[in-house]
PDB file of C-alpha atoms in Angstrom:
ATOM      1  CA  MET E   1      -8.511 -24.412  -0.454  1.00 46.00           C
ATOM      2  CA  LYS E   2      -6.769 -25.144  -3.770  1.00 46.00           C
ATOM      3  CA  LYS E   3      -7.086 -28.887  -3.156  1.00 47.00           C
ATOM      4  CA  TYR E   4     -10.793 -28.436  -2.423  1.00 43.00           C
ATOM      5  CA  LEU E   5     -11.320 -26.503  -5.651  1.00 43.00           C
ATOM      6  CA  LEU E   6      -9.362 -29.096  -7.610  1.00 45.00           C
ATOM      7  CA  ALA E   7     -11.435 -31.924  -6.155  1.00 44.00           C
ATOM      8  CA  CYS E   8     -14.677 -30.092  -6.997  1.00 44.00           C
ATOM      9  CA  THR E   9     -13.468 -29.493 -10.557  1.00 42.00           C
ATOM     10  CA  VAL E  10     -12.597 -33.166 -11.052  1.00 40.00           C
ATOM     11  CA  LEU E  11     -15.942 -34.274  -9.588  1.00 37.00           C
ATOM     12  CA  PHE E  12     -17.855 -31.869 -11.799  1.00 38.00           C
ATOM     13  CA  SER E  13     -15.961 -33.069 -14.878  1.00 41.00           C
ATOM     14  CA  LEU E  14     -16.736 -36.688 -14.089  1.00 38.00           C
ATOM     15  CA  CYS E  15     -20.418 -35.920 -13.605  1.00 39.00           C
ATOM     16  CA  TYR E  16     -20.452 -34.193 -16.963  1.00 39.00           C
ATOM     17  CA  LEU E  17     -18.581 -36.917 -18.845  1.00 40.00           C
ATOM     18  CA  LEU E  18     -20.135 -40.036 -17.382  1.00 40.00           C
ATOM     19  CA  PRO E  19     -23.539 -39.711 -19.082  1.00 42.00           C
ATOM     20  CA  ALA E  20     -21.793 -39.317 -22.439  1.00 41.00           C
ATOM     21  CA  THR E  21     -19.430 -42.301 -22.044  1.00 43.00           C
ATOM     22  CA  ALA E  22     -21.559 -44.833 -20.145  1.00 54.00           C
ATOM     23  CA  GLN E  23     -23.950 -45.513 -23.006  1.00 71.00           C
ATOM     24  CA  LYS E  24     -22.675 -47.683 -25.834  1.00 82.00           C
ATOM     25  CA  ALA E  25     -23.613 -50.103 -28.575  1.00 88.00           C
ATOM     26  CA  SER E  26     -22.311 -53.644 -28.140  1.00 88.00           C
ATOM     27  CA  ASN E  27     -22.662 -57.046 -29.778  1.00 91.00           C
ATOM     28  CA  ILE E  28     -22.887 -55.435 -33.238  1.00 93.00           C
ATOM     29  CA  LYS E  29     -23.776 -57.976 -35.957  1.00 93.00           C
ATOM     30  CA  TYR E  30     -24.846 -57.633 -39.588  1.00 93.00           C
ATOM     31  CA  GLN E  31     -25.962 -59.863 -42.439  1.00 92.00           C
ATOM     32  CA  SER E  32     -27.110 -59.315 -46.008  1.00 90.00           C
ATOM     33  CA  LEU E  33     -30.739 -59.686 -47.023  1.00 90.00           C
ATOM     34  CA  GLY E  34     -31.141 -59.059 -50.752  1.00 87.00           C
ATOM     35  CA  ASN E  35     -29.941 -55.527 -51.491  1.00 88.00           C
ATOM     36  CA  LYS E  36     -30.043 -54.575 -47.816  1.00 92.00           C
ATOM     37  CA  ILE E  37     -27.923 -55.218 -44.759  1.00 93.00           C
ATOM     38  CA  ILE E  38     -29.625 -55.957 -41.435  1.00 95.00           C
ATOM     39  CA  ILE E  39     -27.648 -54.604 -38.486  1.00 95.00           C
ATOM     40  CA  THR E  40     -28.396 -55.750 -34.949  1.00 94.00           C
ATOM     41  CA  PHE E  41     -26.847 -54.444 -31.740  1.00 92.00           C
ATOM     42  CA  ASP E  42     -27.453 -54.135 -28.033  1.00 89.00           C
ATOM     43  CA  LEU E  43     -27.791 -50.813 -26.285  1.00 83.00           C
ATOM     44  CA  SER E  44     -26.559 -50.822 -22.717  1.00 77.00           C
ATOM     45  CA  GLY E  45     -25.559 -48.398 -20.020  1.00 72.00           C
ATOM     46  CA  ALA E  46     -27.760 -45.519 -21.169  1.00 60.00           C
ATOM     47  CA  THR E  47     -29.898 -43.564 -18.776  1.00 66.00           C
ATOM     48  CA  LYS E  48     -33.429 -44.888 -19.185  1.00 69.00           C
ATOM     49  CA  ASN E  49     -36.026 -42.940 -21.144  1.00 68.00           C
ATOM     50  CA  VAL E  50     -33.796 -40.141 -22.366  1.00 76.00           C
ATOM     51  CA  ARG E  51     -33.230 -39.295 -26.003  1.00 77.00           C
ATOM     52  CA  ILE E  52     -29.977 -40.387 -27.584  1.00 83.00           C
ATOM     53  CA  TRP E  53     -28.589 -40.288 -31.106  1.00 85.00           C
ATOM     54  CA  ILE E  54     -27.753 -43.562 -32.888  1.00 89.00           C
ATOM     55  CA  GLN E  55     -25.341 -43.091 -35.810  1.00 88.00           C
ATOM     56  CA  PRO E  56     -24.164 -46.152 -37.791  1.00 92.00           C
ATOM     57  CA  GLY E  57     -21.073 -45.922 -39.928  1.00 90.00           C
ATOM     58  CA  LEU E  58     -18.871 -47.889 -42.278  1.00 89.00           C
ATOM     59  CA  VAL E  59     -15.256 -48.428 -41.190  1.00 89.00           C
ATOM     60  CA  SER E  60     -12.691 -49.203 -43.890  1.00 81.00           C
ATOM     61  CA  GLY E  61      -9.739 -51.308 -42.813  1.00 72.00           C
ATOM     62  CA  ASP E  62      -8.419 -51.429 -39.277  1.00 68.00           C
ATOM     63  CA  ASN E  63      -8.303 -47.681 -38.701  1.00 69.00           C
ATOM     64  CA  PRO E  64     -11.402 -46.523 -36.730  1.00 64.00           C
ATOM     65  CA  SER E  65     -10.849 -42.980 -38.012  1.00 67.00           C
ATOM     66  CA  ASN E  66     -11.911 -44.189 -41.491  1.00 76.00           C
ATOM     67  CA  TYR E  67     -15.523 -43.814 -40.388  1.00 83.00           C
ATOM     68  CA  GLU E  68     -18.114 -42.891 -42.993  1.00 86.00           C
ATOM     69  CA  VAL E  69     -21.694 -42.215 -41.869  1.00 85.00           C
ATOM     70  CA  ILE E  70     -24.241 -44.393 -43.672  1.00 88.00           C
ATOM     71  CA  LYS E  71     -27.429 -42.496 -44.432  1.00 84.00           C
ATOM     72  CA  SER E  72     -29.977 -44.755 -46.164  1.00 89.00           C
ATOM     73  CA  VAL E  73     -31.019 -46.451 -42.935  1.00 92.00           C
ATOM     74  CA  SER E  74     -34.232 -47.127 -41.046  1.00 91.00           C
ATOM     75  CA  GLY E  75     -35.214 -48.674 -37.733  1.00 91.00           C
ATOM     76  CA  ASP E  76     -33.507 -47.894 -34.416  1.00 90.00           C
ATOM     77  CA  VAL E  77     -31.441 -45.043 -35.799  1.00 89.00           C
ATOM     78  CA  GLY E  78     -31.253 -41.294 -35.351  1.00 83.00           C
ATOM     79  CA  LEU E  79     -32.963 -39.799 -32.328  1.00 80.00           C
ATOM     80  CA  ILE E  80     -34.497 -42.580 -30.211  1.00 83.00           C
ATOM     81  CA  GLN E  81     -35.621 -43.148 -26.655  1.00 78.00           C
ATOM     82  CA  SER E  82     -32.928 -45.035 -24.750  1.00 77.00           C
ATOM     83  CA  ILE E  83     -34.040 -48.446 -23.511  1.00 77.00           C
ATOM     84  CA  ASP E  84     -31.604 -51.280 -22.849  1.00 75.00           C
ATOM     85  CA  GLY E  85     -31.917 -54.280 -25.131  1.00 79.00           C
ATOM     86  CA  PRO E  86     -31.559 -55.392 -28.745  1.00 87.00           C
ATOM     87  CA  LYS E  87     -31.954 -52.929 -31.625  1.00 91.00           C
ATOM     88  CA  VAL E  88     -32.287 -53.408 -35.393  1.00 94.00           C
ATOM     89  CA  ILE E  89     -31.215 -51.136 -38.289  1.00 95.00           C
ATOM     90  CA  THR E  90     -31.869 -51.793 -41.993  1.00 95.00           C
ATOM     91  CA  TRP E  91     -29.331 -50.325 -44.411  1.00 94.00           C
ATOM     92  CA  ASP E  92     -30.168 -49.911 -48.105  1.00 93.00           C
ATOM     93  CA  LEU E  93     -26.476 -49.944 -48.937  1.00 88.00           C
ATOM     94  CA  PHE E  94     -26.581 -49.400 -52.727  1.00 90.00           C
ATOM     95  CA  LYS E  95     -28.193 -45.998 -52.190  1.00 89.00           C
ATOM     96  CA  ASP E  96     -24.999 -44.926 -50.391  1.00 88.00           C
ATOM     97  CA  ILE E  97     -22.229 -46.900 -52.098  1.00 87.00           C
ATOM     98  CA  THR E  98     -21.702 -49.056 -55.197  1.00 86.00           C
ATOM     99  CA  VAL E  99     -19.466 -51.678 -53.600  1.00 86.00           C
ATOM    100  CA  LEU E 100     -18.381 -52.569 -50.071  1.00 85.00           C
ATOM    101  CA  PRO E 101     -14.680 -51.863 -49.417  1.00 83.00           C
ATOM    102  CA  PRO E 102     -12.382 -54.798 -48.597  1.00 82.00           C
ATOM    103  CA  GLY E 103     -11.970 -55.508 -44.922  1.00 82.00           C
ATOM    104  CA  PHE E 104     -14.932 -53.322 -43.986  1.00 87.00           C
ATOM    105  CA  ASN E 105     -16.646 -53.214 -40.618  1.00 89.00           C
ATOM    106  CA  ILE E 106     -19.814 -51.547 -39.335  1.00 91.00           C
ATOM    107  CA  ASP E 107     -19.635 -49.495 -36.175  1.00 91.00           C
ATOM    108  CA  ILE E 108     -22.345 -47.636 -34.263  1.00 91.00           C
ATOM    109  CA  LYS E 109     -21.787 -44.416 -32.364  1.00 88.00           C
ATOM    110  CA  VAL E 110     -24.097 -43.500 -29.515  1.00 87.00           C
ATOM    111  CA  LYS E 111     -24.276 -39.807 -28.721  1.00 81.00           C
ATOM    112  CA  THR E 112     -26.027 -37.794 -26.073  1.00 75.00           C
ATOM    113  CA  GLU E 113     -28.879 -35.492 -27.018  1.00 66.00           C
ATOM    114  CA  SER E 114     -26.604 -32.456 -26.818  1.00 63.00           C
ATOM    115  CA  ARG E 115     -24.314 -33.926 -29.515  1.00 68.00           C
ATOM    116  CA  VAL E 116     -26.930 -34.577 -32.182  1.00 74.00           C
ATOM    117  CA  PRO E 117     -25.473 -33.818 -35.661  1.00 78.00           C
ATOM    118  CA  THR E 118     -26.358 -30.427 -37.121  1.00 87.00           C
ATOM    119  CA  SER E 119     -26.673 -29.126 -40.673  1.00 92.00           C
ATOM    120  CA  GLU E 120     -26.312 -25.598 -41.978  1.00 96.00           C
ATOM    121  CA  VAL E 121     -28.653 -24.821 -44.855  1.00 97.00           C
ATOM    122  CA  ILE E 122     -28.978 -21.929 -47.275  1.00 97.00           C
ATOM    123  CA  SER E 123     -32.286 -21.732 -49.152  1.00 97.00           C
ATOM    124  CA  LEU E 124     -33.938 -19.830 -51.931  1.00 97.00           C
ATOM    125  CA  ALA E 125     -37.100 -18.965 -50.045  1.00 96.00           C
ATOM    126  CA  GLY E 126     -40.157 -16.802 -50.435  1.00 94.00           C
ATOM    127  CA  ASN E 127     -43.792 -16.409 -49.563  1.00 93.00           C
ATOM    128  CA  SER E 128     -46.993 -15.354 -51.259  1.00 90.00           C
ATOM    129  CA  LEU E 129     -46.304 -11.701 -50.303  1.00 86.00           C
ATOM    130  CA  ALA E 130     -42.614 -11.466 -51.201  1.00 91.00           C
ATOM    131  CA  PRO E 131     -41.541 -14.441 -53.350  1.00 92.00           C
ATOM    132  CA  LEU E 132     -37.819 -13.756 -53.671  1.00 94.00           C
ATOM    133  CA  GLY E 133     -35.433 -14.165 -50.750  1.00 96.00           C
ATOM    134  CA  LEU E 134     -32.804 -16.103 -48.833  1.00 97.00           C
ATOM    135  CA  LYS E 135     -33.060 -18.163 -45.679  1.00 97.00           C
ATOM    136  CA  TYR E 136     -30.278 -19.470 -43.428  1.00 98.00           C
ATOM    137  CA  GLN E 137     -31.067 -22.392 -41.128  1.00 97.00           C
ATOM    138  CA  ARG E 138     -29.172 -24.389 -38.561  1.00 95.00           C
ATOM    139  CA  LEU E 139     -30.964 -27.730 -38.343  1.00 94.00           C
ATOM    140  CA  GLY E 140     -30.365 -30.027 -35.391  1.00 86.00           C
ATOM    141  CA  LEU E 141     -32.202 -31.223 -32.321  1.00 82.00           C
ATOM    142  CA  GLN E 142     -32.677 -27.519 -31.664  1.00 86.00           C
ATOM    143  CA  GLY E 143     -31.878 -24.830 -34.195  1.00 91.00           C
ATOM    144  CA  PHE E 144     -32.746 -21.422 -35.560  1.00 96.00           C
ATOM    145  CA  TYR E 145     -33.274 -19.566 -38.814  1.00 97.00           C
ATOM    146  CA  VAL E 146     -33.218 -16.056 -40.264  1.00 97.00           C
ATOM    147  CA  SER E 147     -34.698 -14.993 -43.589  1.00 97.00           C
ATOM    148  CA  GLY E 148     -35.300 -11.940 -45.729  1.00 96.00           C
ATOM    149  CA  LYS E 149     -37.689 -11.682 -48.680  1.00 95.00           C
ATOM    150  CA  ILE E 150     -38.626  -9.010 -51.184  1.00 94.00           C
ATOM    151  CA  LEU E 151     -40.987  -8.235 -54.067  1.00 91.00           C
ATOM    152  CA  ASN E 152     -39.974  -5.485 -56.516  1.00 85.00           C
ATOM    153  CA  PHE E 153     -36.507  -3.984 -56.154  1.00 80.00           C
ATOM    154  CA  ASP E 154     -37.633  -0.672 -57.673  1.00 79.00           C
ATOM    155  CA  PHE E 155     -38.657   1.207 -54.531  1.00 76.00           C
ATOM    156  CA  SER E 156     -39.849   4.470 -56.044  1.00 76.00           C
ATOM    157  CA  LYS E 157     -39.763   7.682 -54.076  1.00 76.00           C
ATOM    158  CA  VAL E 158     -43.309   8.238 -52.848  1.00 81.00           C
ATOM    159  CA  LYS E 159     -44.565  11.835 -52.654  1.00 81.00           C
ATOM    160  CA  GLY E 160     -47.841  11.139 -50.908  1.00 82.00           C
ATOM    161  CA  THR E 161     -50.909   8.892 -50.811  1.00 82.00           C
ATOM    162  CA  SER E 162     -53.872   8.481 -53.115  1.00 81.00           C
ATOM    163  CA  ASN E 163     -56.149   9.775 -50.352  1.00 80.00           C
ATOM    164  CA  GLU E 164     -54.144  12.984 -50.153  1.00 82.00           C
ATOM    165  CA  LEU E 165     -54.289  13.286 -53.915  1.00 81.00           C
ATOM    166  CA  GLU E 166     -58.078  12.916 -53.971  1.00 78.00           C
ATOM    167  CA  ASN E 167     -58.539  15.257 -50.998  1.00 80.00           C
ATOM    168  CA  GLY E 168     -56.398  18.005 -52.509  1.00 77.00           C
ATOM    169  CA  LYS E 169     -53.550  17.838 -49.978  1.00 81.00           C
ATOM    170  CA  ILE E 170     -51.266  17.069 -52.901  1.00 79.00           C
ATOM    171  CA  THR E 171     -51.945  19.715 -55.530  1.00 74.00           C
ATOM    172  CA  PRO E 172     -50.602  18.591 -58.897  1.00 71.00           C
ATOM    173  CA  GLU E 173     -51.437  20.395 -62.056  1.00 70.00           C
ATOM    174  CA  SER E 174     -54.937  19.372 -63.027  1.00 74.00           C
ATOM    175  CA  PRO E 175     -56.107  17.124 -64.519  1.00 84.00           C
ATOM    176  CA  TYR E 176     -54.076  13.950 -63.828  1.00 86.00           C
ATOM    177  CA  GLN E 177     -54.276  10.234 -64.551  1.00 87.00           C
ATOM    178  CA  PHE E 178     -53.233   7.012 -62.798  1.00 86.00           C
ATOM    179  CA  LEU E 179     -51.025   5.030 -65.185  1.00 87.00           C
ATOM    180  CA  GLU E 180     -49.934   1.839 -63.462  1.00 86.00           C
ATOM    181  CA  ALA E 181     -49.514   0.200 -60.069  1.00 86.00           C
ATOM    182  CA  GLN E 182     -46.554  -1.516 -58.447  1.00 86.00           C
ATOM    183  CA  ARG E 183     -46.817  -3.765 -55.446  1.00 85.00           C
ATOM    184  CA  GLN E 184     -43.843  -3.516 -53.106  1.00 86.00           C
ATOM    185  CA  SER E 185     -43.288  -5.947 -50.242  1.00 88.00           C
ATOM    186  CA  PHE E 186     -40.381  -6.894 -48.040  1.00 90.00           C
ATOM    187  CA  CYS E 187     -40.097  -8.783 -44.772  1.00 93.00           C
ATOM    188  CA  PHE E 188     -37.603 -10.172 -42.281  1.00 95.00           C
ATOM    189  CA  ASN E 189     -38.200 -13.243 -40.101  1.00 96.00           C
ATOM    190  CA  ALA E 190     -36.287 -15.172 -37.469  1.00 97.00           C
ATOM    191  CA  GLY E 191     -37.248 -18.093 -35.278  1.00 97.00           C
ATOM    192  CA  TYR E 192     -36.658 -21.471 -33.654  1.00 96.00           C
ATOM    193  CA  SER E 193     -36.625 -24.969 -35.144  1.00 95.00           C
ATOM    194  CA  ARG E 194     -36.724 -28.433 -33.617  1.00 90.00           C
ATOM    195  CA  MET E 195     -36.114 -31.953 -34.880  1.00 87.00           C
ATOM    196  CA  ILE E 196     -39.061 -34.355 -34.886  1.00 83.00           C
ATOM    197  CA  LYS E 197     -37.279 -37.099 -36.826  1.00 77.00           C
ATOM    198  CA  PRO E 198     -33.783 -37.147 -38.352  1.00 75.00           C
ATOM    199  CA  SER E 199     -35.229 -35.837 -41.622  1.00 85.00           C
ATOM    200  CA  LEU E 200     -38.201 -33.835 -40.325  1.00 91.00           C
ATOM    201  CA  PHE E 201     -38.090 -30.471 -38.541  1.00 95.00           C
ATOM    202  CA  VAL E 202     -40.689 -27.931 -37.452  1.00 96.00           C
ATOM    203  CA  TYR E 203     -40.141 -24.191 -37.046  1.00 97.00           C
ATOM    204  CA  GLY E 204     -41.882 -21.108 -35.764  1.00 97.00           C
ATOM    205  CA  GLY E 205     -40.900 -17.481 -35.756  1.00 96.00           C
ATOM    206  CA  LEU E 206     -41.726 -13.794 -35.749  1.00 96.00           C
ATOM    207  CA  GLY E 207     -40.928 -10.996 -38.120  1.00 95.00           C
ATOM    208  CA  ALA E 208     -41.856  -7.654 -39.578  1.00 94.00           C
ATOM    209  CA  GLY E 209     -42.712  -6.515 -43.059  1.00 90.00           C
ATOM    210  CA  ILE E 210     -44.255  -3.892 -45.311  1.00 86.00           C
ATOM    211  CA  ASP E 211     -46.738  -4.578 -48.095  1.00 82.00           C
ATOM    212  CA  ARG E 212     -47.912  -1.592 -50.118  1.00 83.00           C
ATOM    213  CA  THR E 213     -49.184  -0.548 -53.550  1.00 85.00           C
ATOM    214  CA  VAL E 214     -47.630   2.439 -55.318  1.00 87.00           C
ATOM    215  CA  TRP E 215     -49.343   4.209 -58.230  1.00 87.00           C
ATOM    216  CA  LYS E 216     -47.648   5.999 -61.100  1.00 87.00           C
ATOM    217  CA  VAL E 217     -49.422   9.312 -61.795  1.00 88.00           C
ATOM    218  CA  VAL E 218     -49.027  11.696 -64.725  1.00 88.00           C
ATOM    219  CA  ASN E 219     -50.317  15.229 -65.174  1.00 86.00           C
ATOM    220  CA  LEU E 220     -52.357  16.048 -68.259  1.00 88.00           C
ATOM    221  CA  ASP E 221     -52.308  19.257 -70.240  1.00 85.00           C
ATOM    222  CA  ALA E 222     -55.339  21.307 -71.231  1.00 82.00           C
ATOM    223  CA  ASP E 223     -56.052  18.874 -74.074  1.00 85.00           C
ATOM    224  CA  CYS E 224     -55.828  15.909 -71.666  1.00 86.00           C
ATOM    225  CA  ASN E 225     -52.536  14.714 -73.134  1.00 89.00           C
ATOM    226  CA  PRO E 226     -49.842  13.303 -70.805  1.00 89.00           C
ATOM    227  CA  THR E 227     -47.086  15.698 -69.782  1.00 88.00           C
ATOM    228  CA  THR E 228     -43.605  14.905 -68.518  1.00 87.00           C
ATOM    229  CA  ASN E 229     -44.660  15.557 -64.924  1.00 84.00           C
ATOM    230  CA  ILE E 230     -44.733  11.985 -63.523  1.00 85.00           C
ATOM    231  CA  TYR E 231     -44.606  11.019 -59.875  1.00 82.00           C
ATOM    232  CA  TRP E 232     -45.681   8.265 -57.487  1.00 86.00           C
ATOM    233  CA  VAL E 233     -48.245   8.032 -54.697  1.00 88.00           C
ATOM    234  CA  GLU E 234     -49.106   5.254 -52.296  1.00 85.00           C
ATOM    235  CA  TYR E 235     -52.538   3.745 -52.642  1.00 79.00           C
ATOM    236  CA  ALA E 236     -54.494   3.916 -49.402  1.00 71.00           C
ATOM    237  CA  GLU E 237     -57.927   2.559 -48.508  1.00 62.00           C
ATOM    238  CA  GLY E 238     -58.846   4.298 -45.294  1.00 52.00           C
ATOM    239  CA  SER E 239     -55.688   3.190 -43.501  1.00 52.00           C
ATOM    240  CA  THR E 240     -52.082   4.250 -43.223  1.00 56.00           C
ATOM    241  CA  PRO E 241     -50.233   2.899 -46.289  1.00 58.00           C
ATOM    242  CA  GLY E 242     -46.808   1.341 -46.092  1.00 67.00           C
ATOM    243  CA  LYS E 243     -47.271   0.487 -42.429  1.00 75.00           C
ATOM    244  CA  LEU E 244     -44.739  -1.829 -40.784  1.00 84.00           C
ATOM    245  CA  ASN E 245     -46.681  -4.972 -39.811  1.00 88.00           C
ATOM    246  CA  TRP E 246     -45.785  -7.837 -37.522  1.00 92.00           C
ATOM    247  CA  LEU E 247     -45.607 -11.381 -38.910  1.00 94.00           C
ATOM    248  CA  LEU E 248     -46.167 -14.743 -37.228  1.00 95.00           C
ATOM    249  CA  GLU E 249     -45.292 -18.008 -39.010  1.00 96.00           C
ATOM    250  CA  ALA E 250     -44.825 -21.752 -38.594  1.00 97.00           C
ATOM    251  CA  GLY E 251     -43.881 -24.604 -40.913  1.00 97.00           C
ATOM    252  CA  THR E 252     -41.880 -27.732 -41.604  1.00 97.00           C
ATOM    253  CA  ASN E 253     -38.568 -28.678 -43.207  1.00 97.00           C
ATOM    254  CA  VAL E 254     -38.018 -32.060 -44.841  1.00 96.00           C
ATOM    255  CA  LYS E 255     -34.405 -33.090 -45.456  1.00 93.00           C
ATOM    256  CA  PHE E 256     -33.394 -35.450 -48.277  1.00 91.00           C
ATOM    257  CA  ASN E 257     -29.633 -35.964 -47.925  1.00 85.00           C
ATOM    258  CA  ARG E 258     -28.385 -32.467 -48.882  1.00 92.00           C
ATOM    259  CA  ILE E 259     -31.691 -31.098 -50.199  1.00 96.00           C
ATOM    260  CA  VAL E 260     -34.140 -29.379 -47.831  1.00 97.00           C
ATOM    261  CA  LEU E 261     -37.742 -28.531 -48.692  1.00 97.00           C
ATOM    262  CA  ASP E 262     -39.549 -25.774 -46.787  1.00 97.00           C
ATOM    263  CA  ALA E 263     -43.310 -25.249 -46.478  1.00 97.00           C
ATOM    264  CA  GLY E 264     -45.252 -23.142 -43.994  1.00 96.00           C
ATOM    265  CA  ILE E 265     -48.002 -20.680 -43.282  1.00 96.00           C
ATOM    266  CA  GLY E 266     -47.955 -17.198 -41.771  1.00 94.00           C
ATOM    267  CA  LEU E 267     -50.151 -14.393 -40.536  1.00 92.00           C
ATOM    268  CA  ASN E 268     -49.623 -10.766 -41.563  1.00 87.00           C
ATOM    269  CA  ALA E 269     -50.807  -8.196 -38.999  1.00 81.00           C
ATOM    270  CA  GLY E 270     -53.233 -10.717 -37.571  1.00 72.00           C
ATOM    271  CA  LYS E 271     -55.523 -10.735 -40.611  1.00 77.00           C
ATOM    272  CA  ASP E 272     -53.852 -11.710 -43.905  1.00 83.00           C
ATOM    273  CA  VAL E 273     -52.630 -15.292 -44.371  1.00 91.00           C
ATOM    274  CA  TYR E 274     -49.522 -15.986 -46.453  1.00 91.00           C
ATOM    275  CA  PHE E 275     -47.655 -19.165 -47.442  1.00 95.00           C
ATOM    276  CA  ASN E 276     -43.939 -19.919 -47.181  1.00 95.00           C
ATOM    277  CA  PHE E 277     -41.980 -22.054 -49.627  1.00 96.00           C
ATOM    278  CA  GLY E 278     -38.317 -22.777 -50.190  1.00 97.00           C
ATOM    279  CA  LEU E 279     -35.649 -25.064 -51.594  1.00 97.00           C
ATOM    280  CA  GLY E 280     -32.375 -25.369 -49.685  1.00 97.00           C
ATOM    281  CA  TYR E 281     -28.969 -27.024 -49.821  1.00 97.00           C
ATOM    282  CA  VAL E 282     -26.919 -28.372 -46.892  1.00 95.00           C
ATOM    283  CA  PHE E 283     -23.538 -26.676 -47.333  1.00 95.00           C
ATOM    284  CA  ARG E 284     -22.041 -27.822 -44.039  1.00 91.00           C
ATOM    285  CA  SER E 285     -22.712 -30.771 -41.712  1.00 86.00           C
ATOM    286  CA  LYS E 286     -21.326 -31.612 -38.317  1.00 81.00           C
ATOM    287  CA  ASN E 287     -21.641 -35.231 -37.209  1.00 68.00           C
TER     288      ASN E 287
END
């Protein structure tokens, strides 16, 4: 029985490892063309018509561990459909380095879809309802994000609603006067993201939020002068104020090296449209 289990374990391990090790880049060649280097290679052994990750790198000296990913590349690079045959990559080298190291070499790593590099991003993000917030994203072939946004940190204690004030349910000393209004919004969102290209991602998610207007009210004395009796009420227009609403949103992320731009659109309670925006920084990458 133990031998049977051992054999099954070995077989399973081989089945798992073979797809990752069978595909490779061979016959790697490169030549300069102006300020660029043209890299050609053959892709062989990969399962046909599956997505794989092509990652070129610069190797300094004879030690293959001195591998530095080159980023300013175009062509058959990043996430591509695996088809045997020749491939071409163009490297704009002076955008990555100032001079080539002595004894350099160019190598190309071929990874399975499950090993696509990921980036962790923290962003200053907001939307047209709550413009101040933070967003954490994990960008890869598949990823996720969570975000929280707010407008107005001064959440005053609300004693009632404007409807109750007008209908006499709140009975302040009469007369009274509305002084000013504060809009208070906050929301939380989370969702899923997916890579379209190595620098382009789309996302979609759900969330919840509150958007309300709060009025500052003061009582007046017999001569209609303001007193010290000031309080707050929520402004309502025939509906329940301060209601927790559901949010639905979608958008895109564009990655420029370590900078990530965020733009999207959302729907608040199925009726009000809002816009997302953000500027992020890649604080951790895994190649």
